[in-house]
PDB file of N, CA and C in Angstrom:
ATOM      1  N   MET A 210      44.911  92.799  -3.274  1.00 59.00           N
ATOM      2  CA  MET A 210      45.945  92.469  -4.287  1.00 59.00           C
ATOM      3  C   MET A 210      46.861  91.331  -3.611  1.00 59.00           C
ATOM      4  N   GLN A 211      47.257  90.392  -4.413  1.00 80.00           N
ATOM      5  CA  GLN A 211      48.054  89.266  -3.903  1.00 80.00           C
ATOM      6  C   GLN A 211      49.472  89.698  -3.724  1.00 80.00           C
ATOM      7  N   VAL A 212      50.198  88.942  -2.929  1.00 73.00           N
ATOM      8  CA  VAL A 212      51.630  89.178  -2.620  1.00 73.00           C
ATOM      9  C   VAL A 212      52.460  89.191  -3.926  1.00 73.00           C
ATOM     10  N   THR A 213      52.167  88.211  -4.791  1.00 72.00           N
ATOM     11  CA  THR A 213      52.946  88.087  -6.060  1.00 72.00           C
ATOM     12  C   THR A 213      52.746  89.352  -6.983  1.00 72.00           C
ATOM     13  N   GLU A 214      51.429  89.814  -7.010  1.00 75.00           N
ATOM     14  CA  GLU A 214      51.181  91.061  -7.846  1.00 75.00           C
ATOM     15  C   GLU A 214      51.897  92.296  -7.233  1.00 75.00           C
ATOM     16  N   THR A 215      51.901  92.347  -5.925  1.00 83.00           N
ATOM     17  CA  THR A 215      52.579  93.472  -5.248  1.00 83.00           C
ATOM     18  C   THR A 215      54.079  93.404  -5.458  1.00 83.00           C
ATOM     19  N   LEU A 216      54.628  92.292  -5.429  1.00 84.00           N
ATOM     20  CA  LEU A 216      56.099  92.114  -5.690  1.00 84.00           C
ATOM     21  C   LEU A 216      56.354  92.435  -7.143  1.00 84.00           C
ATOM     22  N   ALA A 217      55.502  91.979  -8.029  1.00 79.00           N
ATOM     23  CA  ALA A 217      55.703  92.193  -9.483  1.00 79.00           C
ATOM     24  C   ALA A 217      55.611  93.734  -9.732  1.00 79.00           C
ATOM     25  N   THR A 218      54.684  94.401  -9.106  1.00 83.00           N
ATOM     26  CA  THR A 218      54.561  95.815  -9.322  1.00 83.00           C
ATOM     27  C   THR A 218      55.921  96.487  -8.761  1.00 83.00           C
ATOM     28  N   ALA A 219      56.292  96.122  -7.570  1.00 87.00           N
ATOM     29  CA  ALA A 219      57.475  96.753  -6.938  1.00 87.00           C
ATOM     30  C   ALA A 219      58.737  96.563  -7.788  1.00 87.00           C
ATOM     31  N   PHE A 220      58.921  95.324  -8.240  1.00 86.00           N
ATOM     32  CA  PHE A 220      60.211  95.054  -9.101  1.00 86.00           C
ATOM     33  C   PHE A 220      59.996  95.791 -10.452  1.00 86.00           C
ATOM     34  N   GLY A 221      58.882  95.820 -11.039  1.00 82.00           N
ATOM     35  CA  GLY A 221      58.662  96.492 -12.369  1.00 82.00           C
ATOM     36  C   GLY A 221      58.874  97.955 -12.227  1.00 82.00           C
ATOM     37  N   VAL A 222      58.366  98.596 -11.224  1.00 87.00           N
ATOM     38  CA  VAL A 222      58.652 100.041 -11.024  1.00 87.00           C
ATOM     39  C   VAL A 222      60.092 100.285 -10.795  1.00 87.00           C
ATOM     40  N   SER A 223      60.685  99.534  -9.872  1.00 90.00           N
ATOM     41  CA  SER A 223      62.090  99.692  -9.583  1.00 90.00           C
ATOM     42  C   SER A 223      62.985  99.489 -10.844  1.00 90.00           C
ATOM     43  N   ALA A 224      62.718  98.427 -11.652  1.00 86.00           N
ATOM     44  CA  ALA A 224      63.497  98.254 -12.786  1.00 86.00           C
ATOM     45  C   ALA A 224      63.366  99.351 -13.775  1.00 86.00           C
ATOM     46  N   PHE A 225      62.175  99.922 -13.944  1.00 87.00           N
ATOM     47  CA  PHE A 225      61.882 100.999 -14.759  1.00 87.00           C
ATOM     48  C   PHE A 225      62.608 102.247 -14.352  1.00 87.00           C
ATOM     49  N   ALA A 226      62.581 102.599 -13.062  1.00 91.00           N
ATOM     50  CA  ALA A 226      63.201 103.765 -12.518  1.00 91.00           C
ATOM     51  C   ALA A 226      64.753 103.722 -12.625  1.00 91.00           C
ATOM     52  N   LEU A 227      65.287 102.518 -12.315  1.00 92.00           N
ATOM     53  CA  LEU A 227      66.756 102.370 -12.365  1.00 92.00           C
ATOM     54  C   LEU A 227      67.243 102.367 -13.799  1.00 92.00           C
ATOM     55  N   HIS A 228      66.459 101.828 -14.652  1.00 89.00           N
ATOM     56  CA  HIS A 228      66.838 101.865 -16.109  1.00 89.00           C
ATOM     57  C   HIS A 228      66.862 103.333 -16.562  1.00 89.00           C
ATOM     58  N   LEU A 229      65.808 104.097 -16.266  1.00 90.00           N
ATOM     59  CA  LEU A 229      65.729 105.464 -16.708  1.00 90.00           C
ATOM     60  C   LEU A 229      66.881 106.335 -16.081  1.00 90.00           C
ATOM     61  N   SER A 230      67.176 106.054 -14.776  1.00 94.00           N
ATOM     62  CA  SER A 230      68.199 106.829 -14.128  1.00 94.00           C
ATOM     63  C   SER A 230      69.633 106.497 -14.756  1.00 94.00           C
ATOM     64  N   GLY A 231      69.807 105.278 -15.216  1.00 91.00           N
ATOM     65  CA  GLY A 231      71.029 104.925 -15.969  1.00 91.00           C
ATOM     66  C   GLY A 231      71.137 105.691 -17.268  1.00 91.00           C
ATOM     67  N   TYR A 232      70.009 105.784 -17.994  1.00 90.00           N
ATOM     68  CA  TYR A 232      69.984 106.535 -19.176  1.00 90.00           C
ATOM     69  C   TYR A 232      70.250 108.045 -18.954  1.00 90.00           C
ATOM     70  N   ALA A 233      69.815 108.524 -17.819  1.00 94.00           N
ATOM     71  CA  ALA A 233      69.974 109.923 -17.466  1.00 94.00           C
ATOM     72  C   ALA A 233      71.519 110.218 -17.239  1.00 94.00           C
ATOM     73  N   VAL A 234      72.170 109.332 -16.510  1.00 94.00           N
ATOM     74  CA  VAL A 234      73.637 109.393 -16.216  1.00 94.00           C
ATOM     75  C   VAL A 234      74.380 109.303 -17.530  1.00 94.00           C
ATOM     76  N   TYR A 235      73.982 108.382 -18.369  1.00 92.00           N
ATOM     77  CA  TYR A 235      74.714 108.197 -19.719  1.00 92.00           C
ATOM     78  C   TYR A 235      74.549 109.447 -20.571  1.00 92.00           C
ATOM     79  N   GLY A 236      73.280 109.898 -20.580  1.00 91.00           N
ATOM     80  CA  GLY A 236      72.900 111.072 -21.395  1.00 91.00           C
ATOM     81  C   GLY A 236      73.730 112.266 -20.903  1.00 91.00           C
ATOM     82  N   HIS A 237      73.861 112.461 -19.615  1.00 94.00           N
ATOM     83  CA  HIS A 237      74.592 113.630 -19.101  1.00 94.00           C
ATOM     84  C   HIS A 237      76.082 113.511 -19.519  1.00 94.00           C
ATOM     85  N   ARG A 238      76.618 112.330 -19.523  1.00 94.00           N
ATOM     86  CA  ARG A 238      78.034 112.155 -19.935  1.00 94.00           C
ATOM     87  C   ARG A 238      78.249 112.332 -21.373  1.00 94.00           C
ATOM     88  N   VAL A 239      77.250 111.976 -22.247  1.00 92.00           N
ATOM     89  CA  VAL A 239      77.312 112.180 -23.713  1.00 92.00           C
ATOM     90  C   VAL A 239      77.369 113.623 -23.909  1.00 92.00           C
ATOM     91  N   LEU A 240      76.335 114.394 -23.246  1.00 94.00           N
ATOM     92  CA  LEU A 240      76.211 115.787 -23.463  1.00 94.00           C
ATOM     93  C   LEU A 240      77.493 116.588 -22.914  1.00 94.00           C
ATOM     94  N   SER A 241      78.146 116.037 -21.957  1.00 95.00           N
ATOM     95  CA  SER A 241      79.321 116.749 -21.476  1.00 95.00           C
ATOM     96  C   SER A 241      80.573 116.332 -22.225  1.00 95.00           C
ATOM     97  N   SER A 242      80.390 115.515 -23.225  1.00 90.00           N
ATOM     98  CA  SER A 242      81.495 114.940 -24.117  1.00 90.00           C
ATOM     99  C   SER A 242      82.564 114.109 -23.322  1.00 90.00           C
ATOM    100  N   SER A 243      82.061 113.479 -22.221  1.00 91.00           N
ATOM    101  CA  SER A 243      82.926 112.554 -21.584  1.00 91.00           C
ATOM    102  C   SER A 243      83.069 111.249 -22.288  1.00 91.00           C
ATOM    103  N   ILE A 244      81.980 110.855 -22.923  1.00 90.00           N
ATOM    104  CA  ILE A 244      81.897 109.672 -23.672  1.00 90.00           C
ATOM    105  C   ILE A 244      81.286 109.894 -25.102  1.00 90.00           C
ATOM    106  N   ARG A 245      81.577 109.023 -25.957  1.00 91.00           N
ATOM    107  CA  ARG A 245      80.925 109.108 -27.295  1.00 91.00           C
ATOM    108  C   ARG A 245      80.197 107.799 -27.635  1.00 91.00           C
ATOM    109  N   PRO A 246      78.875 107.912 -27.843  1.00 89.00           N
ATOM    110  CA  PRO A 246      78.089 106.706 -28.116  1.00 89.00           C
ATOM    111  C   PRO A 246      78.382 106.026 -29.443  1.00 89.00           C
ATOM    112  N   ASN A 247      78.253 104.743 -29.531  1.00 91.00           N
ATOM    113  CA  ASN A 247      78.482 103.957 -30.691  1.00 91.00           C
ATOM    114  C   ASN A 247      77.108 103.745 -31.301  1.00 91.00           C
ATOM    115  N   VAL A 248      76.916 104.203 -32.536  1.00 92.00           N
ATOM    116  CA  VAL A 248      75.666 104.145 -33.298  1.00 92.00           C
ATOM    117  C   VAL A 248      75.257 102.688 -33.482  1.00 92.00           C
ATOM    118  N   ALA A 249      76.180 101.871 -33.906  1.00 95.00           N
ATOM    119  CA  ALA A 249      75.872 100.506 -34.218  1.00 95.00           C
ATOM    120  C   ALA A 249      75.313  99.753 -32.959  1.00 95.00           C
ATOM    121  N   SER A 250      76.057  99.934 -31.837  1.00 92.00           N
ATOM    122  CA  SER A 250      75.544  99.354 -30.548  1.00 92.00           C
ATOM    123  C   SER A 250      74.182  99.853 -30.126  1.00 92.00           C
ATOM    124  N   TRP A 251      73.978 101.091 -30.205  1.00 88.00           N
ATOM    125  CA  TRP A 251      72.665 101.688 -29.940  1.00 88.00           C
ATOM    126  C   TRP A 251      71.580 101.180 -30.783  1.00 88.00           C
ATOM    127  N   SER A 252      71.910 100.994 -32.001  1.00 92.00           N
ATOM    128  CA  SER A 252      70.853 100.558 -32.956  1.00 92.00           C
ATOM    129  C   SER A 252      70.474  99.032 -32.651  1.00 92.00           C
ATOM    130  N   MET A 253      71.484  98.266 -32.241  1.00 92.00           N
ATOM    131  CA  MET A 253      71.197  96.902 -31.848  1.00 92.00           C
ATOM    132  C   MET A 253      70.361  96.875 -30.611  1.00 92.00           C
ATOM    133  N   TRP A 254      70.714  97.681 -29.606  1.00 87.00           N
ATOM    134  CA  TRP A 254      69.937  97.718 -28.322  1.00 87.00           C
ATOM    135  C   TRP A 254      68.577  98.216 -28.557  1.00 87.00           C
ATOM    136  N   LEU A 255      68.361  99.227 -29.481  1.00 87.00           N
ATOM    137  CA  LEU A 255      67.028  99.719 -29.788  1.00 87.00           C
ATOM    138  C   LEU A 255      66.230  98.643 -30.459  1.00 87.00           C
ATOM    139  N   PHE A 256      66.679  97.978 -31.390  1.00 91.00           N
ATOM    140  CA  PHE A 256      65.957  96.883 -32.151  1.00 91.00           C
ATOM    141  C   PHE A 256      65.569  95.810 -31.107  1.00 91.00           C
ATOM    142  N   GLY A 257      66.563  95.432 -30.307  1.00 87.00           N
ATOM    143  CA  GLY A 257      66.191  94.328 -29.311  1.00 87.00           C
ATOM    144  C   GLY A 257      65.190  94.777 -28.324  1.00 87.00           C
ATOM    145  N   GLY A 258      65.202  96.085 -27.860  1.00 83.00           N
ATOM    146  CA  GLY A 258      64.251  96.568 -26.918  1.00 83.00           C
ATOM    147  C   GLY A 258      62.860  96.663 -27.576  1.00 83.00           C
ATOM    148  N   ILE A 259      62.761  96.977 -28.806  1.00 86.00           N
ATOM    149  CA  ILE A 259      61.497  97.036 -29.500  1.00 86.00           C
ATOM    150  C   ILE A 259      60.838  95.662 -29.647  1.00 86.00           C
ATOM    151  N   VAL A 260      61.684  94.720 -30.073  1.00 87.00           N
ATOM    152  CA  VAL A 260      61.300  93.243 -30.172  1.00 87.00           C
ATOM    153  C   VAL A 260      60.755  92.823 -28.840  1.00 87.00           C
ATOM    154  N   GLU A 261      61.581  93.044 -27.793  1.00 82.00           N
ATOM    155  CA  GLU A 261      61.180  92.567 -26.448  1.00 82.00           C
ATOM    156  C   GLU A 261      59.866  93.234 -26.016  1.00 82.00           C
ATOM    157  N   LEU A 262      59.747  94.591 -26.226  1.00 80.00           N
ATOM    158  CA  LEU A 262      58.442  95.225 -25.816  1.00 80.00           C
ATOM    159  C   LEU A 262      57.296  94.641 -26.581  1.00 80.00           C
ATOM    160  N   LEU A 263      57.444  94.457 -27.916  1.00 83.00           N
ATOM    161  CA  LEU A 263      56.314  93.874 -28.633  1.00 83.00           C
ATOM    162  C   LEU A 263      55.969  92.480 -28.202  1.00 83.00           C
ATOM    163  N   THR A 264      57.001  91.735 -27.844  1.00 82.00           N
ATOM    164  CA  THR A 264      56.816  90.341 -27.402  1.00 82.00           C
ATOM    165  C   THR A 264      56.055  90.308 -26.045  1.00 82.00           C
ATOM    166  N   TYR A 265      56.608  91.022 -25.099  1.00 75.00           N
ATOM    167  CA  TYR A 265      55.994  90.966 -23.784  1.00 75.00           C
ATOM    168  C   TYR A 265      54.569  91.676 -23.797  1.00 75.00           C
ATOM    169  N   ASP A 266      54.437  92.617 -24.617  1.00 69.00           N
ATOM    170  CA  ASP A 266      53.068  93.233 -24.756  1.00 69.00           C
ATOM    171  C   ASP A 266      52.077  92.420 -25.364  1.00 69.00           C
ATOM    172  N   SER A 267      52.487  91.478 -26.211  1.00 73.00           N
ATOM    173  CA  SER A 267      51.509  90.673 -26.934  1.00 73.00           C
ATOM    174  C   SER A 267      51.075  89.387 -26.013  1.00 73.00           C
ATOM    175  N   ILE A 268      51.685  89.130 -24.884  1.00 72.00           N
ATOM    176  CA  ILE A 268      51.268  88.107 -23.998  1.00 72.00           C
ATOM    177  C   ILE A 268      49.999  88.421 -23.419  1.00 72.00           C
ATOM    178  N   GLU A 269      48.967  87.592 -23.643  1.00 62.00           N
ATOM    179  CA  GLU A 269      47.668  87.875 -23.084  1.00 62.00           C
ATOM    180  C   GLU A 269      47.664  87.519 -21.552  1.00 62.00           C
ATOM    181  N   GLY A 270      46.993  88.325 -20.860  1.00 63.00           N
ATOM    182  CA  GLY A 270      46.949  88.136 -19.394  1.00 63.00           C
ATOM    183  C   GLY A 270      48.221  88.587 -18.672  1.00 63.00           C
ATOM    184  N   GLY A 271      49.162  89.154 -19.454  1.00 64.00           N
ATOM    185  CA  GLY A 271      50.428  89.658 -18.801  1.00 64.00           C
ATOM    186  C   GLY A 271      50.178  90.960 -18.078  1.00 64.00           C
ATOM    187  N   HIS A 272      50.935  91.066 -17.002  1.00 65.00           N
ATOM    188  CA  HIS A 272      50.777  92.315 -16.195  1.00 65.00           C
ATOM    189  C   HIS A 272      51.680  93.435 -16.795  1.00 65.00           C
ATOM    190  N   TRP A 273      51.279  94.670 -16.558  1.00 69.00           N
ATOM    191  CA  TRP A 273      52.042  95.834 -17.177  1.00 69.00           C
ATOM    192  C   TRP A 273      53.422  95.832 -16.651  1.00 69.00           C
ATOM    193  N   THR A 274      53.770  95.214 -15.529  1.00 68.00           N
ATOM    194  CA  THR A 274      55.026  95.323 -14.954  1.00 68.00           C
ATOM    195  C   THR A 274      56.026  94.460 -15.834  1.00 68.00           C
ATOM    196  N   SER A 275      55.571  93.537 -16.595  1.00 67.00           N
ATOM    197  CA  SER A 275      56.458  92.695 -17.445  1.00 67.00           C
ATOM    198  C   SER A 275      56.874  93.534 -18.628  1.00 67.00           C
ATOM    199  N   SER A 276      56.181  94.542 -18.958  1.00 71.00           N
ATOM    200  CA  SER A 276      56.514  95.452 -20.100  1.00 71.00           C
ATOM    201  C   SER A 276      57.217  96.739 -19.659  1.00 71.00           C
ATOM    202  N   ALA A 277      57.342  96.941 -18.323  1.00 73.00           N
ATOM    203  CA  ALA A 277      57.981  98.150 -17.845  1.00 73.00           C
ATOM    204  C   ALA A 277      59.415  98.348 -18.276  1.00 73.00           C
ATOM    205  N   LEU A 278      60.215  97.345 -18.159  1.00 72.00           N
ATOM    206  CA  LEU A 278      61.585  97.441 -18.470  1.00 72.00           C
ATOM    207  C   LEU A 278      61.779  97.609 -20.008  1.00 72.00           C
ATOM    208  N   PRO A 279      61.127  96.772 -20.828  1.00 73.00           N
ATOM    209  CA  PRO A 279      61.307  97.043 -22.303  1.00 73.00           C
ATOM    210  C   PRO A 279      60.801  98.349 -22.736  1.00 73.00           C
ATOM    211  N   LEU A 280      59.851  98.891 -22.094  1.00 73.00           N
ATOM    212  CA  LEU A 280      59.298 100.193 -22.337  1.00 73.00           C
ATOM    213  C   LEU A 280      60.353 101.289 -21.995  1.00 73.00           C
ATOM    214  N   ALA A 281      61.105 101.068 -20.960  1.00 75.00           N
ATOM    215  CA  ALA A 281      62.160 102.108 -20.615  1.00 75.00           C
ATOM    216  C   ALA A 281      63.316 102.022 -21.648  1.00 75.00           C
ATOM    217  N   CYS A 282      63.474 100.866 -22.213  1.00 71.00           N
ATOM    218  CA  CYS A 282      64.546 100.698 -23.221  1.00 71.00           C
ATOM    219  C   CYS A 282      64.186 101.528 -24.466  1.00 71.00           C
TER     220      CYS A 282
END
């Protein structure tokens, strides 16, 4: 495996894990009633994440690490 592929994998996995851990913290605070989510903001983030995932996933020859972060969204 080349160095660039190794770095891409490391960064992709790290971004995925950090993103999911952020959602876990946010979800915990929502469930404990510390914060209240805004439906409009979450809808925009969801739509953007779906468009980004479809875009990155449609790139031919793209590595799975380029889709890791949009998948976490």
